[in-house]
């Protein structure tokens, strides 16, 4: 099988690497493609950086109104190709078609938001800060920027960054996850139709070698990373040590607190969607559910029933609510964690290991699982499982729940279900989390808001999307100008 091509300097280019990894459909292990991974991908990175650096002077001097025009075209093309892009996501990543379509919707929202860059990038001006002196701050692009993406949103994640980066006048390199490189290849077949100069945006494949090459290349000025916390920390430290701007989004262990006054029907449905959507492989997926107070028995029954009803299967099949996890290794790891939790004393209300999925015996399937009464000292209590496993807990008060959450390592999302405004207000004020949901199960910020994240869920300062992206992808220049009145006489 031929290795996937890169897109460098406006052309599809063979990788200099001859070795690669198979891209595999997680529902049936069918090989869908082969992606270059290995030492020689560093040469691909060099070529891409060279193309982006060469394109930078021309692109950065193009007026911002012209720079955003291709994104109006991109929005229309993405809408036209929505279904085929979504099918590719489902095939290589496993999520259901409706989840993949939702991913493309969020992708398009970022393209739309980037079209607002001319308004967002405007300078600030102060006249007469002293007699005859004006001062103003302008935003200029930083240079060649790159993003390194995870497997779980193969279409959307690069769009948190590159539309804004380009609109701000930077040139760009996208490095998708080697587990799901096909969606971005399809995206670039669309991107190549845009009226963009050669080298302004490039695609390189690869694994650690290509990442390390981006992190150390002197001509790369800014790195956006999304993935696990361990790698995020490494990327943050390495890129920063090499003098680059970095924003590195990491992993999560998201809690939802359910108070006794919450609407039971709505809450159980939304909580189950949060835990089991995308087979739990979502950085905003809830995995720890804390029922507070006396009504937790009723909630337990309702959530069990809701989880039990979910249909696991191939994401393109009708009526399927949840697809497989990404790799056989991932399935083994998650099943190992479930076993460990049970060995440590957890009560499996539903044990989703080894489900029988007719026609998909080889798939990496795990059905919805609920573990109750997990001991506090269990490894699962704090480990990111990234699979369809709910840790169902009971606590006596909202204070106790907030204290437990704030002691955690991660801070990507925390949510509360309640009918009480006072409880909601207390929660959103006190909880240490970058994204907060009130009666919302997946508190994913719209494109005009930053995709926040605290503690080990984020390393850096400015986040992706919206205004933060404009700030990340520009450097400020402050100009102080003196034009003495007396000089007027000369003209
Ligand atoms: P990952 O960290 O394994 O890989 C992410 C990227 O890093 C890939 O492109 C990969 O090629 C590269 N990479 C992997 N190991 C590397 C290494 N040792 N050195 C250099 N580069 C390396 O993450 P994943 O498994 O693809 O994605 C799942 C993780 O991403 C989960 O932890 C999830 O919570 C997180 N995630 C976070 C967010 C967020 O917004 N915070 C969003 C999506 C996913």
Coordinates of C-alpha atoms and ligand atoms in Angstrom, one line a residue:
X1 CA 0.0 0.0 0.0
X2 CA 1.3 3.5 -1.0
X3 CA 2.2 5.9 1.8
X4 CA -0.1 9.0 2.2
X5 CA 1.3 12.1 0.6
X6 CA 2.1 15.3 2.4
X7 CA 0.9 18.7 1.0
X8 CA 3.9 21.0 0.8
X9 CA 4.3 24.3 -1.1
X10 CA 0.9 23.9 -2.8
X11 CA 1.5 20.4 -4.1
X12 CA 1.0 16.8 -3.0
X13 CA 4.4 15.5 -2.3
X14 CA 5.8 12.0 -1.5
X15 CA 7.2 11.6 1.9
X16 CA 11.0 11.1 2.1
X17 CA 10.2 8.3 4.6
X18 CA 9.6 4.8 3.2
X19 CA 8.4 3.2 6.4
X20 CA 4.9 3.7 7.8
X21 CA 2.0 2.7 10.0
X22 CA -1.3 1.2 8.8
X23 CA -4.4 3.3 9.4
X24 CA -7.0 0.9 10.6
X25 CA -10.8 1.0 10.9
X26 CA -11.3 0.4 14.7
X27 CA -14.7 -1.3 14.0
X28 CA -13.3 -4.2 12.0
X29 CA -9.5 -3.8 11.6
X30 CA -9.7 -3.2 7.9
X31 CA -6.6 -1.3 6.6
X32 CA -7.6 2.0 5.2
X33 CA -4.2 3.5 4.3
X34 CA -0.6 3.8 5.4
X35 CA 0.9 6.9 6.9
X36 CA 4.6 7.8 6.8
X37 CA 6.3 7.5 10.3
X38 CA 10.0 7.5 10.9
X39 CA 13.3 9.4 10.9
X40 CA 13.0 10.7 7.4
X41 CA 9.8 12.5 8.2
X42 CA 12.1 15.2 9.7
X43 CA 13.1 16.0 6.1
X44 CA 9.4 16.4 5.2
X45 CA 9.1 18.9 8.1
X46 CA 12.2 20.8 6.8
X47 CA 10.6 21.1 3.4
X48 CA 7.3 22.3 4.9
X49 CA 8.9 24.8 7.1
X50 CA 11.0 26.1 4.3
X51 CA 7.9 26.5 2.1
X52 CA 6.0 28.3 4.9
X53 CA 8.9 30.6 5.7
X54 CA 9.3 31.5 2.0
X55 CA 5.6 32.2 1.8
X56 CA 5.5 34.4 4.9
X57 CA 6.7 37.8 3.7
X58 CA 4.1 37.8 0.9
X59 CA 1.3 36.5 3.0
X60 CA 1.9 38.7 6.0
X61 CA 1.9 41.8 3.7
X62 CA -1.4 40.8 2.2
X63 CA -4.2 43.0 3.6
X64 CA -6.3 41.2 6.3
X65 CA -9.5 41.6 4.3
X66 CA -7.9 39.7 1.5
X67 CA -6.5 37.1 3.8
X68 CA -9.9 36.1 5.1
X69 CA -11.6 35.8 1.7
X70 CA -10.5 32.1 1.2
X71 CA -12.3 31.2 4.4
X72 CA -15.7 32.2 3.0
X73 CA -15.0 29.8 0.2
X74 CA -13.8 27.2 2.7
X75 CA -17.0 27.3 4.7
X76 CA -19.0 26.6 1.6
X77 CA -16.8 23.8 0.5
X78 CA -16.8 22.2 3.9
X79 CA -20.6 22.3 3.9
X80 CA -20.7 20.7 0.5
X81 CA -18.4 17.9 1.5
X82 CA -19.7 17.5 5.0
X83 CA -21.1 14.0 4.6
X84 CA -18.0 12.5 3.0
X85 CA -15.7 14.1 5.5
X86 CA -17.9 12.8 8.3
X87 CA -17.8 9.3 6.9
X88 CA -14.0 9.4 6.7
X89 CA -13.9 10.4 10.4
X90 CA -16.2 7.5 11.3
X91 CA -14.1 5.0 9.3
X92 CA -10.8 5.9 10.8
X93 CA -11.8 7.1 14.3
X94 CA -14.8 5.0 15.1
X95 CA -17.3 7.6 16.3
X96 CA -20.9 7.5 15.0
X97 CA -21.9 9.4 11.8
X98 CA -24.0 11.9 13.7
X99 CA -21.0 12.6 16.0
X100 CA -18.7 13.0 13.0
X101 CA -21.2 15.4 11.4
X102 CA -21.3 17.4 14.7
X103 CA -17.5 17.6 14.5
X104 CA -17.6 19.1 11.1
X105 CA -20.2 21.6 12.3
X106 CA -17.8 22.8 15.0
X107 CA -15.0 22.8 12.4
X108 CA -17.0 25.2 10.2
X109 CA -17.8 27.5 13.2
X110 CA -14.1 28.2 13.6
X111 CA -13.8 29.0 9.9
X112 CA -16.7 31.5 10.3
X113 CA -15.1 33.0 13.4
X114 CA -11.8 33.5 11.6
X115 CA -13.6 35.6 9.1
X116 CA -14.1 38.2 11.9
X117 CA -10.3 38.6 12.2
X118 CA -10.3 42.1 10.5
X119 CA -12.4 43.4 13.4
X120 CA -10.5 41.5 16.1
X121 CA -7.0 42.4 14.9
X122 CA -7.6 46.1 14.9
X123 CA -5.1 48.3 16.6
X124 CA -5.5 50.4 19.7
X125 CA -4.8 54.1 19.4
X126 CA -4.3 56.8 22.0
X127 CA -4.0 60.4 20.7
X128 CA -2.1 63.0 22.6
X129 CA -0.7 60.8 25.4
X130 CA 1.6 63.8 25.8
X131 CA 1.7 67.1 23.9
X132 CA 2.1 66.3 20.2
X133 CA 2.6 62.6 20.9
X134 CA 0.4 59.7 19.9
X135 CA 0.8 56.1 20.9
X136 CA -0.7 53.0 19.3
X137 CA -0.4 49.2 19.4
X138 CA -0.5 47.1 16.3
X139 CA -0.7 43.4 15.9
X140 CA 1.7 41.7 13.6
X141 CA 2.0 38.0 12.7
X142 CA 4.6 35.8 14.4
X143 CA 5.8 33.8 11.4
X144 CA 5.6 30.1 10.7
X145 CA 3.3 28.3 13.1
X146 CA 2.4 24.6 13.5
X147 CA -0.2 22.4 15.2
X148 CA 0.1 18.8 16.4
X149 CA -3.3 17.1 16.7
X150 CA -4.7 14.1 18.6
X151 CA -6.7 11.2 17.3
X152 CA -10.1 11.9 18.7
X153 CA -11.2 14.9 16.6
X154 CA -9.3 14.3 13.3
X155 CA -11.2 17.1 11.5
X156 CA -11.8 19.8 14.0
X157 CA -8.8 20.3 16.2
X158 CA -6.4 21.9 13.6
X159 CA -9.3 24.4 12.9
X160 CA -9.0 25.7 16.5
X161 CA -5.8 27.2 15.3
X162 CA -4.9 27.5 11.6
X163 CA -7.8 29.7 10.2
X164 CA -6.9 32.3 12.9
X165 CA -3.2 31.9 12.3
X166 CA -3.6 32.5 8.5
X167 CA -6.1 35.3 8.9
X168 CA -3.5 37.0 11.2
X169 CA -0.9 36.7 8.4
X170 CA 1.1 33.7 9.6
X171 CA 1.9 30.7 7.5
X172 CA 1.2 27.2 8.7
X173 CA 1.9 23.5 9.1
X174 CA -0.6 20.9 10.3
X175 CA 0.6 17.6 11.7
X176 CA -2.3 15.2 12.3
X177 CA -2.3 12.2 14.5
X178 CA -0.7 9.2 12.8
X179 CA -3.7 7.1 13.9
X180 CA -6.2 9.2 11.9
X181 CA -4.4 11.0 9.1
X182 CA -7.0 10.4 6.3
X183 CA -9.5 13.1 7.4
X184 CA -6.9 15.8 7.2
X185 CA -5.8 14.6 3.8
X186 CA -9.4 14.9 2.6
X187 CA -9.5 18.4 4.2
X188 CA -6.4 19.4 2.3
X189 CA -7.9 18.2 -1.0
X190 CA -10.5 20.9 -0.2
X191 CA -8.0 23.4 1.0
X192 CA -6.0 23.1 -2.2
X193 CA -9.0 24.5 -4.1
X194 CA -8.8 27.8 -2.2
X195 CA -7.2 30.9 -3.5
X196 CA -4.2 30.7 -1.3
X197 CA -0.5 31.3 -2.3
X198 CA 1.8 28.2 -2.3
X199 CA 3.3 27.4 1.0
X200 CA 0.9 29.4 3.1
X201 CA -0.5 26.1 4.5
X202 CA 1.2 22.7 4.5
X203 CA 0.4 19.2 5.8
X204 CA 3.0 16.9 7.1
X205 CA 2.5 13.4 8.5
X206 CA 4.4 11.5 11.0
X207 CA 4.8 10.6 14.7
X208 CA 7.3 11.6 17.4
X209 CA 10.1 12.3 14.9
X210 CA 8.1 14.9 13.0
X211 CA 6.8 16.5 16.2
X212 CA 10.4 16.8 17.6
X213 CA 11.5 18.3 14.3
X214 CA 8.8 21.0 14.5
X215 CA 9.7 21.7 18.2
X216 CA 13.3 22.3 17.4
X217 CA 13.2 24.0 14.0
X218 CA 14.5 27.5 14.4
X219 CA 12.1 28.9 11.8
X220 CA 8.9 27.6 13.6
X221 CA 7.8 30.4 15.9
X222 CA 4.7 29.0 17.6
X223 CA 3.3 25.6 18.4
X224 CA -0.3 24.6 19.2
X225 CA -0.6 21.1 20.7
X226 CA -3.6 19.0 21.7
X227 CA -3.2 15.5 23.2
X228 CA -2.4 13.7 26.4
X229 CA -1.0 15.6 29.4
X230 CA 2.3 13.7 29.4
X231 CA 3.0 14.7 25.8
X232 CA 1.5 18.2 26.3
X233 CA 4.0 18.8 29.1
X234 CA 6.9 17.6 27.0
X235 CA 5.8 19.7 24.0
X236 CA 5.4 22.8 26.2
X237 CA 8.8 22.4 27.9
X238 CA 10.7 21.6 24.7
X239 CA 9.1 24.2 22.5
X240 CA 9.5 26.9 25.2
X241 CA 13.1 25.9 25.7
X242 CA 13.6 26.5 22.0
X243 CA 12.2 30.0 22.3
X244 CA 8.7 29.4 20.8
X245 CA 5.3 30.4 21.8
X246 CA 3.4 27.4 23.0
X247 CA -0.2 26.4 23.9
X248 CA -0.5 22.8 24.9
X249 CA -3.9 21.3 25.7
X250 CA -3.7 18.0 27.7
X251 CA -5.9 15.3 29.1
X252 CA -8.8 15.3 31.5
X253 CA -10.8 13.5 34.1
X254 CA -14.1 15.4 34.0
X255 CA -16.7 15.3 36.9
X256 CA -20.4 16.0 36.8
X257 CA -22.2 16.7 40.0
X258 CA -25.9 15.9 40.2
X259 CA -27.9 17.5 43.0
X260 CA -31.2 16.1 44.2
X261 CA -33.2 18.9 42.7
X262 CA -32.0 18.3 39.2
X263 CA -34.6 17.2 36.5
X264 CA -34.1 13.5 36.5
X265 CA -35.1 12.7 33.0
X266 CA -33.1 15.5 31.3
X267 CA -30.1 14.9 33.6
X268 CA -29.8 11.2 33.0
X269 CA -30.0 11.6 29.2
X270 CA -27.4 14.4 29.1
X271 CA -25.0 12.7 31.6
X272 CA -25.1 9.5 29.6
X273 CA -24.4 11.4 26.4
X274 CA -21.5 13.1 28.1
X275 CA -19.9 9.8 29.4
X276 CA -20.6 7.6 26.4
X277 CA -20.6 10.0 23.5
X278 CA -17.6 9.3 21.2
X279 CA -17.1 6.1 23.3
X280 CA -15.8 8.4 26.1
X281 CA -12.9 9.5 23.9
X282 CA -13.6 13.2 24.2
X283 CA -11.5 15.6 26.3
X284 CA -14.7 17.1 27.6
X285 CA -16.4 13.7 28.3
X286 CA -17.5 13.2 31.9
X287 CA -16.2 10.1 33.6
X288 CA -16.8 10.8 37.3
X289 CA -20.4 11.3 38.2
X290 CA -21.1 12.5 41.7
X291 CA -24.7 12.2 43.0
X292 CA -25.3 14.4 46.0
X293 CA -27.7 13.7 48.8
X294 CA -30.6 11.3 49.5
X295 CA -31.9 11.0 45.9
X296 CA -28.7 9.3 44.6
X297 CA -30.4 5.9 44.7
X298 CA -33.1 7.1 42.2
X299 CA -30.4 8.7 40.0
X300 CA -28.4 5.4 40.1
X301 CA -31.4 3.5 38.8
X302 CA -32.2 6.0 36.1
X303 CA -28.6 6.3 34.8
X304 CA -28.2 2.6 34.7
X305 CA -31.3 2.2 32.6
X306 CA -30.1 5.0 30.2
X307 CA -26.6 3.5 29.8
X308 CA -28.1 0.0 29.3
X309 CA -30.2 1.2 26.4
X310 CA -27.3 2.5 24.4
X311 CA -26.5 0.5 21.2
X312 CA -22.8 -0.1 20.6
X313 CA -21.7 -0.9 17.0
X314 CA -20.3 0.3 13.7
X315 CA -20.6 4.1 13.5
X316 CA -22.1 4.1 10.0
X317 CA -24.9 1.7 10.9
X318 CA -28.4 3.1 11.6
X319 CA -29.4 3.2 15.2
X320 CA -25.9 2.9 16.7
X321 CA -25.3 5.2 19.7
X322 CA -21.6 4.4 20.3
X323 CA -18.7 3.2 18.2
X324 CA -15.5 1.4 19.2
X325 CA -12.4 2.8 20.9
X326 CA -9.4 3.7 18.7
X327 CA -7.0 0.7 18.9
X328 CA -6.9 -2.9 20.3
X329 CA -4.2 -1.6 22.8
X330 CA -6.6 1.1 24.0
X331 CA -9.4 -1.5 24.4
X332 CA -7.0 -3.7 26.4
X333 CA -5.9 -0.8 28.6
X334 CA -9.5 0.3 29.3
X335 CA -10.6 -3.3 30.1
X336 CA -7.6 -3.7 32.3
X337 CA -8.6 -0.6 34.2
X338 CA -12.2 -1.9 34.6
X339 CA -10.8 -5.2 36.0
X340 CA -8.5 -3.3 38.3
X341 CA -11.4 -1.2 39.7
X342 CA -13.5 -4.3 40.3
X343 CA -10.6 -6.1 41.9
X344 CA -10.1 -3.1 44.2
X345 CA -13.8 -3.3 45.3
X346 CA -15.9 -1.4 42.8
X347 CA -19.4 -2.7 42.1
X348 CA -20.0 -3.1 38.3
X349 CA -23.6 -1.9 37.8
X350 CA -22.9 -2.6 34.1
X351 CA -19.8 -4.4 32.9
X352 CA -19.3 -3.5 29.2
X353 CA -16.3 -5.7 28.5
X354 CA -16.4 -8.1 25.6
X355 CA -19.7 -7.1 24.0
X356 CA -20.9 -9.2 21.1
X357 CA -21.4 -6.9 18.1
X358 CA -22.9 -8.9 15.3
X359 CA -20.7 -8.7 12.1
X360 CA -17.9 -6.9 13.9
X361 CA -16.1 -9.5 16.0
X362 CA -12.7 -7.9 15.5
X363 CA -13.7 -4.4 16.5
X364 CA -12.3 -2.6 19.5
X365 CA -15.7 -2.4 21.2
X366 CA -16.5 -1.8 24.9
X367 CA -20.1 -1.3 25.8
X368 CA -21.2 1.4 28.4
X369 CA -19.8 0.5 31.8
X370 CA -20.7 1.8 35.3
X371 CA -18.6 1.2 38.3
X372 CA -20.0 2.2 41.7
X373 CA -18.4 2.4 45.1
X374 CA -14.8 2.7 43.7
X375 CA -12.5 3.1 46.7
X376 CA -11.1 6.6 47.0
X377 CA -7.5 5.3 46.8
X378 CA -8.1 3.4 43.6
X379 CA -5.9 4.4 40.6
X380 CA -9.1 4.8 38.5
X381 CA -10.3 7.6 40.7
X382 CA -7.7 9.9 39.1
X383 CA -6.6 8.2 35.9
X384 CA -7.9 9.5 32.5
X385 CA -9.6 6.3 31.2
X386 CA -10.6 7.8 27.8
X387 CA -13.3 5.1 27.3
X388 CA -17.0 4.5 28.0
X389 CA -16.6 4.0 31.7
X390 CA -18.5 5.9 34.4
X391 CA -17.3 6.1 37.9
X392 CA -20.5 6.7 39.9
X393 CA -20.0 8.2 43.3
X394 CA -22.2 9.4 46.2
X395 CA -21.4 12.5 48.3
X396 CA -23.3 14.2 51.1
X397 CA -22.9 17.8 50.0
X398 CA -22.0 20.2 47.1
X399 CA -19.1 21.4 49.3
X400 CA -17.7 17.9 49.5
X401 CA -18.0 17.4 45.8
X402 CA -16.3 20.7 44.9
X403 CA -13.4 19.9 47.4
X404 CA -13.0 16.5 45.7
X405 CA -12.9 18.0 42.2
X406 CA -10.5 20.8 43.2
X407 CA -8.1 18.2 44.6
X408 CA -7.9 16.5 41.2
X409 CA -4.9 16.7 38.8
X410 CA -6.9 18.0 35.8
X411 CA -9.2 21.0 35.1
X412 CA -10.7 20.6 31.7
X413 CA -14.4 20.6 32.5
X414 CA -16.7 20.3 35.5
X415 CA -20.5 20.4 35.3
X416 CA -23.4 20.7 37.7
X417 CA -27.0 19.6 37.3
X418 CA -29.4 21.5 39.5
X419 CA -32.6 23.6 39.6
X420 CA -31.0 26.0 42.1
X421 CA -29.5 29.2 40.9
X422 CA -27.6 29.6 44.2
X423 CA -25.9 26.2 43.9
X424 CA -25.1 26.9 40.3
X425 CA -23.5 30.2 41.2
X426 CA -21.5 28.7 44.0
X427 CA -20.3 25.9 41.7
X428 CA -19.2 28.1 38.8
X429 CA -17.4 30.4 41.2
X430 CA -15.6 27.8 43.3
X431 CA -14.7 25.0 40.9
X432 CA -11.2 24.8 39.5
X433 CA -11.9 24.1 35.9
X434 CA -11.4 25.9 32.7
X435 CA -14.8 24.9 31.2
X436 CA -17.9 24.8 33.4
X437 CA -21.3 23.4 32.5
X438 CA -24.5 24.2 34.3
X439 CA -27.1 21.6 33.2
X440 CA -24.8 21.0 30.2
X441 CA -22.9 17.7 29.9
X442 CA -20.2 18.6 27.4
X443 CA -19.4 22.3 28.0
X444 CA -17.6 22.8 24.7
X445 CA -17.0 26.5 24.1
X446 CA -18.3 27.9 20.8
X447 CA -15.7 29.3 18.4
X448 CA -16.0 32.9 19.8
X449 CA -14.8 31.7 23.2
X450 CA -11.4 30.3 24.2
X451 CA -11.2 26.5 24.6
X452 CA -10.1 26.9 28.2
X453 CA -8.4 24.3 30.5
X454 CA -6.7 24.5 33.9
X455 CA -4.1 22.5 35.8
X456 CA -2.7 19.5 34.0
X457 CA -5.3 20.0 31.2
X458 CA -3.4 23.0 29.8
X459 CA 0.1 24.2 29.6
X460 CA 0.5 27.8 28.4
X461 CA -1.4 31.0 28.6
X462 CA -3.5 31.8 25.6
X463 CA -6.0 29.2 24.4
X464 CA -7.3 28.1 21.0
X465 CA -10.3 29.7 19.3
X466 CA -11.7 33.3 19.2
X467 CA -9.9 36.3 20.7
X468 CA -7.3 34.2 22.4
X469 CA -6.2 32.7 19.0
X470 CA -5.9 36.3 17.6
X471 CA -3.6 37.1 20.5
X472 CA -1.6 33.9 20.3
X473 CA -1.0 34.3 16.6
X474 CA 0.1 38.0 16.7
X475 CA 2.8 39.9 18.4
X476 CA 2.1 43.4 19.6
X477 CA 4.1 46.4 18.6
X478 CA 3.7 49.6 20.4
X479 CA 4.6 52.8 18.5
X480 CA 5.1 56.2 20.2
X481 CA 5.1 59.0 17.7
X482 CA 5.9 62.7 18.1
X483 CA 4.7 65.2 15.6
X484 CA 5.3 68.6 17.1
X485 CA 2.8 71.3 16.2
X486 CA 5.6 73.7 15.2
X487 CA 6.4 71.3 12.2
X488 CA 3.0 72.2 10.7
X489 CA 4.4 75.6 9.7
X490 CA 6.8 74.0 7.3
X491 CA 3.9 73.0 5.0
Ligands
LIG1 P1 -1.2 11.8 22.2 O1 -0.6 12.7 23.2 O2 -0.8 10.3 22.3 O3 -0.9 12.3 20.7 C1 -1.1 13.6 20.3 C2 -0.1 14.0 19.3 O4 1.2 14.0 19.8 C3 -0.1 13.1 18.0 O5 0.0 13.9 16.9 C4 1.2 12.3 18.2 O6 1.8 12.0 17.0 C5 2.1 13.2 19.1 N1 2.9 12.4 20.0 C6 2.5 11.3 20.7 N2 3.5 10.8 21.5 C7 4.5 11.7 21.3 C8 5.8 11.9 21.9 N3 6.3 11.0 22.8 N4 6.6 12.9 21.5 C9 6.2 13.8 20.6 N5 4.9 13.7 20.1 C10 4.1 12.7 20.4 O7 -2.8 11.9 22.3 P2 -3.9 11.1 21.6 O8 -4.0 9.7 22.2 O9 -3.8 11.2 20.2 O10 -5.2 11.9 22.1 C11 -6.0 11.6 23.3 C12 -5.6 12.6 24.3 O11 -5.8 13.9 23.9 C13 -6.4 12.5 25.6 O12 -5.6 12.6 26.7 C14 -7.4 13.6 25.5 O13 -7.9 14.1 26.7 C15 -6.5 14.7 24.9 N6 -7.3 15.7 24.2 C16 -7.3 16.9 24.8 C17 -8.1 17.9 24.3 C18 -8.2 19.2 24.9 O14 -8.7 20.2 24.4 N7 -7.6 19.4 26.1 C19 -8.8 17.7 23.1 C20 -8.7 16.4 22.5 C21 -7.9 15.4 23.1

